Amino acid sequence: GESVGLHLPTLSVQEGDNSIINCAYSNSASDYFIWYKQESGKGPQFIIDIRSNMDKRQGQRVTVLLNKTVKHLSLQIAATQPGDSAVYFCAEILSGTYKYIFGTGTRLKVLA
Amino acid sequence: DGGITQSPKYLFRKEGQNVTLSCEQNLNHDAMYWYRQDPGQGLRLIYYSQIVNDFQKGDIAEGYSVSREKKESFPLTVTSAQKNPTAFYLCAASSRGETQYFGPGTRLLVL
């Protein structure tokens, strides 16, 4: 399939290990954040979101951490599986607006 | 893909030709968006529409045009003025300030 993001930063992890993907956001007024997963040749899929009144949110095998002090967002994937291989990117939103800012993305490679 | 369809999956454009990419949503979201994605880069906003019969230019609108005659539909035309149209085009929809859901994308190639 087509390759999205040939020159993106790459994180390689062993199958079964935990993955941590980081994102620095730009607007201190942003109050809603989303992580997306994009597989090669496909559209981005919603993974998990977090509002600025929280600093942690957990889903199934995924956790998002928000540090507003340093404008940093991270996505943790537990027990990484081959199906997790994809490009992951964050989005920041100012609630009540149509202004969405997307990060460039990180490619996650899962090694068998 | 969350109720957003894009067609075709692949589109070939000859030099000097206008081509139209289709985007339809059944999520009843007010806002729809078009993004361009090039290898190694993030999403770049082409146009967005907050409501029927209204739309705004994004960061890279030159060489593109859109219409929003129906809430469900937001077609994108890549005109002959767009000199480097080869890219992956993504359509999205959302309610204001809420999660954007994306379609599966259209790959545009130039013959």
Tab-separated table of C-alpha atoms in Angstrom:
chain	number	residue	atom	x	y	z
A	1	GLY	CA	0.000	0.000	0.000
A	2	GLU	CA	0.940	3.649	-0.150
A	3	SER	CA	3.344	4.917	2.434
A	4	VAL	CA	2.261	7.904	4.446
A	5	GLY	CA	5.122	9.804	5.967
A	6	LEU	CA	8.306	8.461	4.452
A	7	HIS	CA	10.529	10.716	6.559
A	8	LEU	CA	8.696	10.739	9.855
A	9	PRO	CA	10.457	10.037	13.150
A	10	THR	CA	10.256	6.321	13.808
A	11	LEU	CA	9.851	4.448	17.051
A	12	SER	CA	10.748	0.763	16.911
A	13	VAL	CA	9.552	-1.464	19.741
A	14	GLN	CA	9.611	-5.169	20.399
A	15	GLU	CA	6.295	-6.962	20.295
A	16	GLY	CA	4.892	-7.167	23.796
A	17	ASP	CA	6.771	-4.106	25.068
A	18	ASN	CA	5.108	-0.809	25.928
A	19	SER	CA	5.311	2.120	23.494
A	20	ILE	CA	5.377	5.807	24.321
A	21	ILE	CA	4.749	8.351	21.581
A	22	ASN	CA	5.183	12.024	22.324
A	23	CYS	CA	3.694	15.210	20.950
A	24	ALA	CA	4.418	18.850	21.686
A	25	TYR	CA	1.435	21.073	21.049
A	26	SER	CA	1.615	24.684	20.084
A	27	ASN	CA	-1.295	26.659	21.516
A	28	SER	CA	-1.559	27.085	25.263
A	29	ALA	CA	-5.253	27.934	24.798
A	30	SER	CA	-6.038	24.546	23.238
A	31	ASP	CA	-8.271	22.585	25.565
A	32	TYR	CA	-9.095	19.396	23.720
A	33	PHE	CA	-6.618	16.839	22.385
A	34	ILE	CA	-6.944	13.744	20.238
A	35	TRP	CA	-4.649	10.927	19.197
A	36	TYR	CA	-5.137	9.355	15.775
A	37	LYS	CA	-3.733	6.198	14.217
A	38	GLN	CA	-3.148	6.097	10.468
A	39	GLU	CA	-2.320	2.888	8.683
A	40	SER	CA	-0.678	2.971	5.290
A	41	GLY	CA	-3.049	4.118	2.553
A	42	LYS	CA	-5.950	4.696	4.949
A	43	GLY	CA	-7.611	7.609	6.681
A	44	PRO	CA	-6.753	8.467	10.297
A	45	GLN	CA	-8.718	6.673	12.999
A	46	PHE	CA	-9.636	8.136	16.378
A	47	ILE	CA	-7.862	6.371	19.262
A	48	ILE	CA	-8.421	8.398	22.399
A	49	ASP	CA	-9.038	11.964	23.492
A	50	ILE	CA	-8.526	14.102	26.578
A	51	ARG	CA	-9.826	17.465	27.784
A	52	SER	CA	-7.598	20.020	29.455
A	53	ASN	CA	-9.275	19.548	32.832
A	54	MET	CA	-7.694	16.087	33.002
A	55	ASP	CA	-4.076	14.967	32.997
A	56	LYS	CA	-4.597	11.292	32.267
A	57	ARG	CA	-7.154	9.161	30.498
A	58	GLN	CA	-7.117	5.437	29.892
A	59	GLY	CA	-8.657	3.333	27.177
A	60	GLN	CA	-8.208	-0.231	26.152
A	61	ARG	CA	-4.414	-0.748	26.110
A	62	VAL	CA	-3.881	2.976	25.539
A	63	THR	CA	-3.303	5.848	27.931
A	64	VAL	CA	-2.994	9.534	27.120
A	65	LEU	CA	-1.090	11.883	29.421
A	66	LEU	CA	-1.374	15.659	29.253
A	67	ASN	CA	1.140	18.065	30.742
A	68	LYS	CA	-0.184	21.580	30.227
A	69	THR	CA	2.784	23.195	31.931
A	70	VAL	CA	5.129	22.181	29.152
A	71	LYS	CA	2.446	21.722	26.452
A	72	HIS	CA	3.171	18.038	26.063
A	73	LEU	CA	0.976	15.102	25.190
A	74	SER	CA	1.921	11.436	25.188
A	75	LEU	CA	0.304	8.216	24.065
A	76	GLN	CA	1.210	5.019	25.831
A	77	ILE	CA	0.377	1.681	24.228
A	78	ALA	CA	0.610	-1.352	26.475
A	79	ALA	CA	1.785	-4.752	25.201
A	80	THR	CA	2.390	-3.469	21.686
A	81	GLN	CA	1.150	-5.773	18.939
A	82	PRO	CA	2.008	-6.024	15.212
A	83	GLY	CA	-1.361	-4.486	14.400
A	84	ASP	CA	-0.268	-1.332	16.215
A	85	SER	CA	2.241	-0.563	13.457
A	86	ALA	CA	1.114	2.725	11.936
A	87	VAL	CA	1.682	6.472	11.993
A	88	TYR	CA	0.335	8.163	15.121
A	89	PHE	CA	-0.350	11.876	15.341
A	90	CYS	CA	-1.917	14.233	17.809
A	91	ALA	CA	-4.408	17.001	17.268
A	92	GLU	CA	-5.094	20.047	19.428
A	93	ILE	CA	-8.378	21.871	19.357
A	94	LEU	CA	-9.714	25.037	20.844
A	95	SER	CA	-13.192	24.036	21.987
A	96	GLY	CA	-16.014	25.880	20.370
A	97	THR	CA	-13.984	26.667	17.289
A	98	TYR	CA	-13.193	24.965	14.035
A	99	LYS	CA	-9.488	25.391	14.539
A	100	TYR	CA	-7.681	22.033	14.569
A	101	ILE	CA	-3.900	21.739	14.561
A	102	PHE	CA	-2.375	18.386	13.671
A	103	GLY	CA	1.107	17.164	14.528
A	104	THR	CA	3.326	15.675	11.841
A	105	GLY	CA	3.259	12.201	13.314
A	106	THR	CA	5.464	9.361	14.519
A	107	ARG	CA	5.805	6.037	12.767
A	108	LEU	CA	5.566	3.065	15.126
A	109	LYS	CA	7.246	-0.144	13.977
A	110	VAL	CA	6.612	-3.300	15.939
A	111	LEU	CA	9.390	-5.859	15.755
A	112	ALA	CA	8.497	-9.525	16.018
B	1	ASP	CA	-14.217	5.253	8.738
B	2	GLY	CA	-17.013	6.641	10.873
B	3	GLY	CA	-19.705	7.185	8.264
B	4	ILE	CA	-17.604	9.202	5.824
B	5	THR	CA	-17.132	7.930	2.305
B	6	GLN	CA	-14.732	9.209	-0.302
B	7	SER	CA	-14.582	8.296	-3.939
B	8	PRO	CA	-12.774	7.304	-5.958
B	9	LYS	CA	-9.974	5.572	-4.028
B	10	TYR	CA	-7.540	6.401	-6.858
B	11	LEU	CA	-7.890	9.230	-9.372
B	12	PHE	CA	-5.724	10.046	-12.338
B	13	ARG	CA	-5.501	13.534	-13.730
B	14	LYS	CA	-4.197	14.605	-17.089
B	15	GLU	CA	-2.392	17.901	-17.402
B	16	GLY	CA	-4.801	20.822	-17.729
B	17	GLN	CA	-7.753	18.792	-16.481
B	18	ASN	CA	-10.049	19.578	-13.568
B	19	VAL	CA	-11.000	16.619	-11.389
B	20	THR	CA	-13.527	16.339	-8.579
B	21	LEU	CA	-13.169	14.271	-5.426
B	22	SER	CA	-16.326	13.184	-3.680
B	23	CYS	CA	-16.964	13.237	0.079
B	24	GLU	CA	-20.221	12.194	1.750
B	25	GLN	CA	-21.040	11.874	5.455
B	26	ASN	CA	-23.995	10.381	7.314
B	27	LEU	CA	-22.922	11.597	10.755
B	28	ASN	CA	-25.086	14.725	10.644
B	29	HIS	CA	-22.060	16.866	11.464
B	30	ASP	CA	-22.239	20.539	10.584
B	31	ALA	CA	-18.601	20.982	9.619
B	32	MET	CA	-16.647	19.299	6.856
B	33	TYR	CA	-13.003	19.640	5.888
B	34	TRP	CA	-10.554	18.807	3.132
B	35	TYR	CA	-6.908	18.080	3.863
B	36	ARG	CA	-3.934	17.312	1.703
B	37	GLN	CA	-1.290	14.884	2.948
B	38	ASP	CA	2.158	14.533	1.390
B	39	PRO	CA	4.774	11.971	2.450
B	40	GLY	CA	6.709	13.100	5.510
B	41	GLN	CA	4.285	15.903	6.275
B	42	GLY	CA	1.247	16.379	8.418
B	43	LEU	CA	-2.241	17.319	7.325
B	44	ARG	CA	-2.633	20.638	5.565
B	45	LEU	CA	-6.053	22.261	5.462
B	46	ILE	CA	-7.384	23.128	2.016
B	47	TYR	CA	-10.958	24.261	2.714
B	48	TYR	CA	-13.531	23.838	5.413
B	49	SER	CA	-17.230	24.457	5.708
B	50	GLN	CA	-19.090	25.173	8.919
B	51	ILE	CA	-22.554	25.204	7.398
B	52	VAL	CA	-24.365	24.603	4.132
B	53	ASN	CA	-23.675	27.188	1.420
B	54	ASP	CA	-20.681	28.577	3.304
B	55	PHE	CA	-17.002	27.647	3.237
B	56	GLN	CA	-13.624	29.165	4.121
B	57	LYS	CA	-10.143	28.842	2.691
B	58	GLY	CA	-7.572	26.918	4.632
B	59	ASP	CA	-3.817	27.202	4.444
B	60	ILE	CA	-3.366	25.884	0.887
B	61	ALA	CA	-6.579	26.759	-1.005
B	62	GLU	CA	-4.925	27.958	-4.223
B	63	GLY	CA	-5.761	25.690	-7.142
B	64	TYR	CA	-8.725	24.092	-5.375
B	65	SER	CA	-12.433	24.824	-5.178
B	66	VAL	CA	-15.319	23.418	-3.121
B	67	SER	CA	-19.077	23.605	-2.785
B	68	ARG	CA	-21.458	22.781	0.065
B	69	GLU	CA	-24.945	22.555	-1.351
B	70	LYS	CA	-26.013	19.797	1.039
B	71	LYS	CA	-25.056	19.068	4.623
B	72	GLU	CA	-23.971	15.550	3.698
B	73	SER	CA	-21.746	16.434	0.760
B	74	PHE	CA	-18.549	18.473	0.333
B	75	PRO	CA	-16.902	17.832	-3.056
B	76	LEU	CA	-13.410	19.120	-3.806
B	77	THR	CA	-12.321	20.139	-7.306
B	78	VAL	CA	-8.643	20.129	-8.110
B	79	THR	CA	-8.273	22.642	-10.894
B	80	SER	CA	-5.640	22.927	-13.603
B	81	ALA	CA	-4.200	25.839	-11.616
B	82	GLN	CA	-2.919	23.368	-9.013
B	83	LYS	CA	0.498	22.567	-10.464
B	84	ASN	CA	1.473	19.850	-8.019
B	85	PRO	CA	-1.700	17.931	-7.266
B	86	THR	CA	-0.188	14.507	-6.572
B	87	ALA	CA	-1.080	13.747	-2.954
B	88	PHE	CA	-3.387	11.851	-0.615
B	89	TYR	CA	-6.599	13.802	-0.005
B	90	LEU	CA	-8.578	13.344	3.179
B	91	CYS	CA	-12.082	14.517	3.963
B	92	ALA	CA	-13.266	14.906	7.545
B	93	ALA	CA	-16.388	15.936	9.428
B	94	SER	CA	-17.054	17.148	12.940
B	95	SER	CA	-19.311	19.101	15.192
B	96	ARG	CA	-17.760	22.394	16.253
B	97	GLY	CA	-14.709	21.843	18.413
B	98	GLU	CA	-15.331	18.128	18.706
B	99	THR	CA	-13.633	15.036	17.290
B	100	GLN	CA	-12.958	15.061	13.581
B	101	TYR	CA	-13.722	11.808	11.823
B	102	PHE	CA	-11.927	11.043	8.590
B	103	GLY	CA	-12.808	9.282	5.393
B	104	PRO	CA	-10.608	6.613	3.783
B	105	GLY	CA	-8.887	9.084	1.451
B	106	THR	CA	-8.385	9.532	-2.278
B	107	ARG	CA	-4.972	9.154	-3.901
B	108	LEU	CA	-4.599	11.609	-6.796
B	109	LEU	CA	-1.946	10.892	-9.394
B	110	VAL	CA	-0.930	12.887	-12.453
B	111	LEU	CA	-0.526	11.144	-15.805
